[in-house]
Coordinates of C-alpha atoms in Angstrom, one line a residue:
M11 CA -6.5 6.1 17.0
N12 CA -9.1 4.2 19.0
K13 CA -9.8 0.7 17.9
I14 CA -11.9 -2.0 19.5
A15 CA -10.1 -5.2 20.4
L16 CA -10.2 -7.2 17.1
S17 CA -12.6 -5.4 16.4
I18 CA 11.6 5.8 -10.5
A19 CA 13.0 4.9 -9.5
T20 CA 10.2 6.0 -11.8
I21 CA 9.5 3.3 -14.5
T22 CA 9.2 5.3 -17.7
I23 CA 7.1 3.9 -20.4
L24 CA 9.3 4.6 -23.3
S25 CA 7.9 5.4 -26.7
L26 CA 9.6 3.8 -29.7
I27 CA 12.3 6.1 -30.9
T28 CA 12.4 6.6 -34.6
I29 CA 16.0 7.2 -35.6
S30 CA 16.3 9.2 -38.8
C31 CA 19.7 9.4 -40.4
N32 CA 21.2 10.8 -43.5
R33 CA 22.0 7.9 -45.5
S34 CA 24.9 8.0 -47.9
K35 CA 23.9 6.3 -51.0
A36 CA 26.1 5.1 -53.8
N37 CA 24.2 3.7 -56.7
G38 CA 21.3 3.2 -54.3
I39 CA 23.3 1.0 -51.8
E40 CA 23.4 1.8 -48.1
T41 CA 26.8 2.2 -46.5
E42 CA 28.1 -0.2 -43.9
D43 CA 27.7 2.4 -41.2
N44 CA 24.0 2.7 -41.9
I45 CA 23.6 -1.1 -41.8
I46 CA 25.1 -1.1 -38.3
L47 CA 22.8 1.7 -37.2
K48 CA 19.8 -0.3 -38.4
D49 CA 21.0 -3.3 -36.4
S50 CA 21.4 -1.1 -33.3
V51 CA 17.8 0.1 -33.6
K52 CA 16.6 -3.4 -33.7
I53 CA 18.6 -4.3 -30.5
D54 CA 17.3 -1.2 -28.7
S55 CA 13.7 -2.2 -29.6
V56 CA 14.2 -5.7 -28.1
E57 CA 15.7 -4.2 -24.9
Q58 CA 12.9 -1.7 -24.7
K59 CA 10.2 -4.4 -25.0
K60 CA 11.7 -6.2 -22.1
T61 CA 11.3 -3.1 -19.9
L62 CA 7.6 -3.0 -20.6
T63 CA 6.9 -6.4 -19.1
I64 CA 7.6 -8.3 -15.8
D65 CA 9.0 -11.8 -15.4
T66 CA 5.7 -13.6 -15.0
V67 CA 7.4 -16.9 -14.1
D68 CA 9.2 -15.2 -11.2
Y69 CA 6.1 -13.3 -10.2
N70 CA 4.1 -16.5 -10.1
K71 CA 6.7 -18.3 -8.0
R72 CA 6.7 -15.5 -5.5
M73 CA 3.0 -15.5 -5.2
I74 CA 2.9 -19.2 -4.6
V75 CA 5.5 -18.8 -1.8
L76 CA 3.3 -16.1 -0.2
S77 CA 0.3 -18.4 -0.3
N78 CA 2.3 -20.6 2.2
N79 CA 1.0 -23.9 0.6
D80 CA -2.6 -22.9 0.9
T81 CA -4.7 -25.9 -0.4
T82 CA -8.1 -24.2 -0.6
G83 CA -7.6 -22.5 -3.9
R84 CA -8.1 -19.0 -2.3
W85 CA -4.4 -18.1 -2.4
P86 CA -2.6 -17.0 -4.5
V87 CA -5.3 -14.8 -6.0
K88 CA -5.5 -14.9 -9.8
T89 CA -5.3 -11.3 -10.9
P90 CA -3.8 -9.3 -13.8
Y91 CA -0.1 -8.9 -13.7
P92 CA 1.1 -5.5 -12.4
L93 CA 3.0 -3.0 -14.4
P94 CA 6.8 -3.1 -14.2
G95 CA 8.3 -1.5 -11.0
A96 CA 5.7 -3.1 -8.8
I97 CA 6.5 -3.0 -5.1
L98 CA 4.7 -6.2 -4.3
P99 CA 5.4 -9.2 -4.1
Y100 CA 9.1 -8.2 -4.4
N101 CA 9.2 -6.3 -1.1
R102 CA 7.7 -6.3 2.4
I103 CA 6.7 -2.9 3.5
I104 CA 7.4 -2.0 7.2
A105 CA 5.4 1.1 8.0
F106 CA 5.2 3.4 11.0
Y107 CA 1.7 5.0 11.4
G108 CA 0.6 8.2 13.0
N109 CA 0.1 11.9 12.8
L110 CA 2.6 14.7 13.7
Y111 CA 0.0 16.6 15.7
S112 CA -0.6 13.7 18.1
T113 CA 1.5 11.5 20.3
R114 CA -1.5 9.1 20.8
M115 CA -2.4 8.2 17.2
G116 CA 0.7 6.2 16.5
V117 CA 4.5 5.8 16.7
L118 CA 5.0 8.2 13.8
G119 CA 4.0 11.2 15.9
E120 CA 4.9 9.8 19.3
Y121 CA 8.7 10.0 19.1
P122 CA 11.1 12.7 18.0
R123 CA 12.0 12.3 14.3
Q124 CA 15.5 10.8 14.8
E125 CA 14.4 8.4 17.5
M126 CA 11.4 7.3 15.4
I127 CA 13.6 6.7 12.3
A128 CA 16.1 4.7 14.3
K129 CA 13.2 2.5 15.7
L130 CA 11.8 2.0 12.2
K131 CA 15.2 0.9 10.8
G132 CA 15.4 -1.6 13.6
E133 CA 12.0 -3.1 12.7
V134 CA 13.0 -3.3 9.0
A135 CA 16.1 -5.2 10.1
N136 CA 14.1 -7.5 12.2
W137 CA 11.8 -8.4 9.3
Q138 CA 14.7 -8.9 7.0
A139 CA 16.2 -11.3 9.4
A140 CA 12.9 -13.2 9.8
D141 CA 12.5 -13.6 6.0
S142 CA 15.6 -13.1 3.9
T143 CA 13.7 -14.1 0.7
V144 CA 11.7 -10.8 0.5
K145 CA 13.4 -7.4 0.8
A146 CA 12.1 -5.3 3.8
I147 CA 11.6 -1.6 3.1
P148 CA 10.6 1.3 5.3
A149 CA 7.5 3.4 5.0
L150 CA 5.9 6.4 6.8
H151 CA 2.1 6.0 7.0
Y152 CA 0.7 9.4 7.8
I153 CA -3.0 10.1 8.6
A154 CA -3.7 13.0 6.3
V155 CA -7.4 13.2 6.9
T156 CA -8.7 12.5 10.5
A157 CA -12.3 11.7 11.5
Q158 CA -13.7 14.1 14.0
G159 CA -16.5 13.9 16.6
A160 CA -17.5 17.5 15.9
P161 CA -19.0 18.3 12.5
G162 CA -16.6 21.1 11.7
K163 CA -17.3 24.0 9.3
N164 CA -18.4 21.8 6.4
N165 CA -20.4 19.4 8.6
M166 CA -18.2 16.6 7.3
H167 CA -16.8 15.3 10.6
R168 CA -13.3 15.2 9.1
L169 CA -10.2 17.4 9.4
R170 CA -7.7 17.7 6.5
M171 CA -4.1 18.1 7.6
P172 CA -2.2 21.1 6.0
F173 CA -0.1 20.3 3.0
K174 CA 3.0 21.6 4.7
Q175 CA 2.7 18.7 7.2
I176 CA 2.4 16.2 4.4
D177 CA 5.5 17.8 2.8
T178 CA 7.3 17.4 6.1
V179 CA 6.6 13.6 6.2
I180 CA 7.7 13.3 2.6
S181 CA 11.0 15.1 3.4
W182 CA 11.6 12.7 6.4
A183 CA 11.1 9.7 4.1
K184 CA 13.6 10.8 1.5
P185 CA 16.9 10.3 3.3
I186 CA 16.0 6.7 4.3
D187 CA 14.4 5.9 0.9
A188 CA 11.1 5.2 2.5
L189 CA 7.6 5.0 0.9
V190 CA 4.9 7.4 2.1
F191 CA 1.3 6.5 2.6
L192 CA -1.4 9.1 3.0
D193 CA -4.2 7.7 5.1
I194 CA -7.8 8.9 4.9
Q195 CA -10.6 8.8 7.4
V196 CA -13.6 10.2 5.5
G197 CA -16.1 10.8 8.3
H198 CA -19.2 12.1 6.4
S199 CA -17.2 12.8 3.3
T200 CA -16.5 10.3 0.5
V201 CA -13.4 8.4 -0.6
K202 CA -13.6 10.1 -4.0
E203 CA -13.8 13.6 -2.6
E204 CA -10.9 13.1 -0.2
V205 CA -8.5 11.3 -2.5
E206 CA -9.1 14.0 -5.2
Q207 CA -7.9 16.6 -2.7
L208 CA -4.6 14.8 -2.5
R209 CA -4.3 13.8 -6.2
S210 CA -1.1 15.9 -6.8
Y211 CA 0.7 13.9 -4.2
F212 CA -0.1 10.6 -6.0
A213 CA 1.8 12.0 -9.0
L214 CA 4.9 11.4 -6.9
P215 CA 6.4 7.9 -7.4
N216 CA 6.9 7.1 -3.7
V217 CA 3.5 8.3 -2.4
H218 CA 0.7 5.7 -1.9
L219 CA -2.7 5.6 -0.3
G220 CA -4.5 4.1 2.8
I221 CA -8.2 4.3 3.4
D222 CA -10.0 3.5 6.6
P223 CA -13.6 2.3 6.5
E224 CA -13.9 2.4 10.3
F225 CA -14.7 6.1 10.2
S226 CA -16.9 6.1 7.0
M227 CA -20.3 7.1 8.5
K228 CA -22.7 6.7 5.6
N229 CA -25.9 7.1 7.7
G230 CA -24.9 10.3 9.5
E231 CA -23.5 8.8 12.7
R232 CA -20.8 10.5 14.7
P233 CA -17.4 8.9 13.9
G234 CA -16.4 6.6 16.7
S235 CA -19.9 5.8 17.8
K236 CA -20.0 2.7 15.6
I237 CA -17.8 1.0 13.0
G238 CA -18.3 2.3 9.5
Y239 CA -17.8 0.6 6.2
F240 CA -16.8 0.9 2.5
T241 CA -18.4 -0.7 -0.4
A242 CA -16.5 -2.0 -3.4
N243 CA -17.5 1.1 -5.2
D244 CA -15.9 3.3 -2.6
I245 CA -12.6 1.3 -2.9
N246 CA -12.9 1.4 -6.7
D247 CA -13.1 5.2 -6.6
A248 CA -9.7 5.3 -5.0
I249 CA -8.4 2.7 -7.5
D250 CA -9.6 4.8 -10.4
I251 CA -7.9 7.9 -9.2
L252 CA -4.6 6.1 -8.5
A253 CA -4.6 4.3 -11.8
D254 CA -5.3 7.5 -13.6
E255 CA -2.2 9.1 -12.0
V256 CA -0.1 6.1 -12.8
R257 CA -1.1 6.3 -16.5
K258 CA -0.7 10.1 -16.8
N259 CA 2.7 10.2 -15.2
N260 CA 4.2 6.9 -16.4
L261 CA 4.6 5.7 -12.8
P262 CA 5.0 2.2 -11.4
P263 CA 1.9 0.8 -9.6
K264 CA 0.5 2.4 -6.5
V265 CA -0.2 0.5 -3.4
L266 CA -3.6 0.9 -1.8
V267 CA -4.0 -0.2 1.8
V268 CA -7.6 -0.8 3.0
H269 CA -8.0 -1.3 6.8
R270 CA -10.2 -4.0 8.1
F271 CA -11.0 -5.8 11.4
T272 CA -14.7 -6.8 11.1
Q273 CA -16.8 -8.6 8.5
G274 CA -18.9 -5.6 7.8
M275 CA -16.2 -3.1 7.1
I276 CA -15.9 -4.1 3.5
K277 CA -19.0 -4.8 1.4
N278 CA -19.1 -6.8 -1.8
Y279 CA -15.3 -7.5 -1.8
K280 CA -15.6 -9.6 -4.9
N281 CA -16.5 -6.5 -6.9
I282 CA -13.2 -4.7 -6.0
K283 CA -11.5 -4.2 -9.3
I284 CA -7.9 -5.3 -9.8
V285 CA -5.9 -3.4 -12.4
P286 CA -2.2 -3.4 -13.3
E287 CA -1.7 0.1 -12.0
V288 CA -2.8 -0.5 -8.4
Q289 CA -1.8 -3.2 -5.9
I290 CA -4.4 -3.7 -3.1
V291 CA -3.5 -4.7 0.4
I292 CA -6.4 -5.7 2.8
H293 CA -4.9 -4.8 6.1
M294 CA -5.8 -6.6 9.4
D295 CA -6.2 -3.7 11.7
G296 CA -7.4 -4.8 15.2
F297 CA -5.6 -5.1 18.5
G298 CA -5.9 -7.9 21.1
S299 CA -4.4 -11.2 22.1
K300 CA -2.5 -13.4 19.6
V301 CA -5.4 -15.9 19.5
L302 CA -7.9 -13.2 18.7
K303 CA -5.8 -11.5 16.1
R304 CA -5.1 -14.7 14.3
S305 CA -8.8 -15.5 14.3
T306 CA -9.5 -12.1 12.8
Y307 CA -6.9 -12.6 10.1
L308 CA -8.4 -16.0 9.2
S309 CA -12.0 -14.8 9.2
Y310 CA -11.8 -11.5 7.3
I311 CA -8.5 -11.5 5.4
Y312 CA -7.7 -15.1 4.5
R313 CA -11.3 -16.1 3.7
E314 CA -12.1 -13.1 1.5
P315 CA -9.1 -12.8 -0.7
V316 CA -8.5 -9.7 -2.8
Q317 CA -4.8 -9.5 -3.7
F318 CA -2.2 -8.9 -0.9
T319 CA -2.5 -8.8 2.9
G320 CA -1.3 -6.7 5.7
F321 CA -1.1 -7.0 9.5
K322 CA -1.1 -4.3 12.1
L323 CA 0.9 -4.4 15.3
F324 CA 0.3 -2.1 18.3
Y325 CA 3.3 -1.5 20.5
K326 CA 1.0 -0.7 23.5
N327 CA -2.4 -2.3 23.0
D328 CA -1.0 -5.6 21.8
N329 CA 1.2 -5.8 24.9
W330 CA -1.5 -5.0 27.3
N331 CA -2.4 -7.2 30.3
D332 CA -1.0 -10.7 29.5
W333 CA -1.0 -10.1 25.7
K334 CA 2.2 -10.3 23.7
I335 CA 2.8 -8.6 20.4
Y336 CA 3.4 -10.8 17.4
Q337 CA 7.0 -11.2 16.3
P338 CA 8.1 -11.3 12.6
E339 CA 9.2 -14.9 12.9
E340 CA 5.6 -15.8 13.8
L341 CA 3.8 -13.7 11.2
V342 CA 5.8 -15.1 8.3
K343 CA 4.2 -18.4 9.0
F344 CA 0.7 -17.1 8.4
T345 CA -1.3 -18.0 5.3
P346 CA -1.0 -15.9 3.3
K347 CA 2.2 -14.2 4.4
P348 CA 1.5 -10.5 5.0
L349 CA 3.6 -8.2 2.9
Y350 CA 2.5 -4.9 4.5
I351 CA 3.3 -4.6 8.3
Q352 CA 2.1 -1.5 10.1
Y353 CA 3.2 -0.4 13.6
Q354 CA 1.1 2.0 15.7

């Protein structure tokens, strides 16, 4: 994908179980067995209540650590607590990005499956070594809808990948217990329309979403001719659909990754809704030198806080000329610490 430089385990919501029993009564007095049963119901109810909440003290501590001693008040962001089973801030997601039809869109499609998986496992290990306090977990971030220069049959300048290819990526993820992200480049379509087409996949507990404003051409331009944008309403449309699937299927929260590498790519960021069912990552998605990438992160990610942050690394473009790709040991020193890392 062309970029400018800088440019559960399903958590089941249990219903209270009403235990009916035949009570032996003698002169209206319950037997000892029935008293024990009543006590067990009371204990079960207590245990059940615990499963419906998170440890807020632990969550707050983790968020403070992520803020890396920020003194501006921006971080950590004050948001509603997530539902139980939330991936963030308990894990750091290490994702390989790409499309199986292309060797040029990212590492996911560039290498044969086994070689790619081995490389991903290596990066997960590198991140775990760099920060042992947060578990590093693998992910496959697959471009399920690609922007197109040609208008196509529907004049939407976007191409939807066949479901069988999405199924293939999901099957690749299963043996390594990886998350799957389906990424959308809308072209002349809308976030709502494209996410709806994939709704059935978001009913799966390990499938999450990425949306890319770069290719959202609201004024009829050809994708790639300029940098597009999303409004908060566009992003909220995705949040609404994901949250609906979480509620309907009793799932843990979904992760929504929103790409960004310019100021204008996200409009009205303060109006992005934060709900317990969806965790939002604003993902720094430009390539360039370390100095330029850090500047972008500070300008558009740090200064406009939403919830969590991500950072993209390009194996080729970040190592071009005299540039050197950022290493995990360097990025864990950023404020805030990124919890979603994507390799292209």
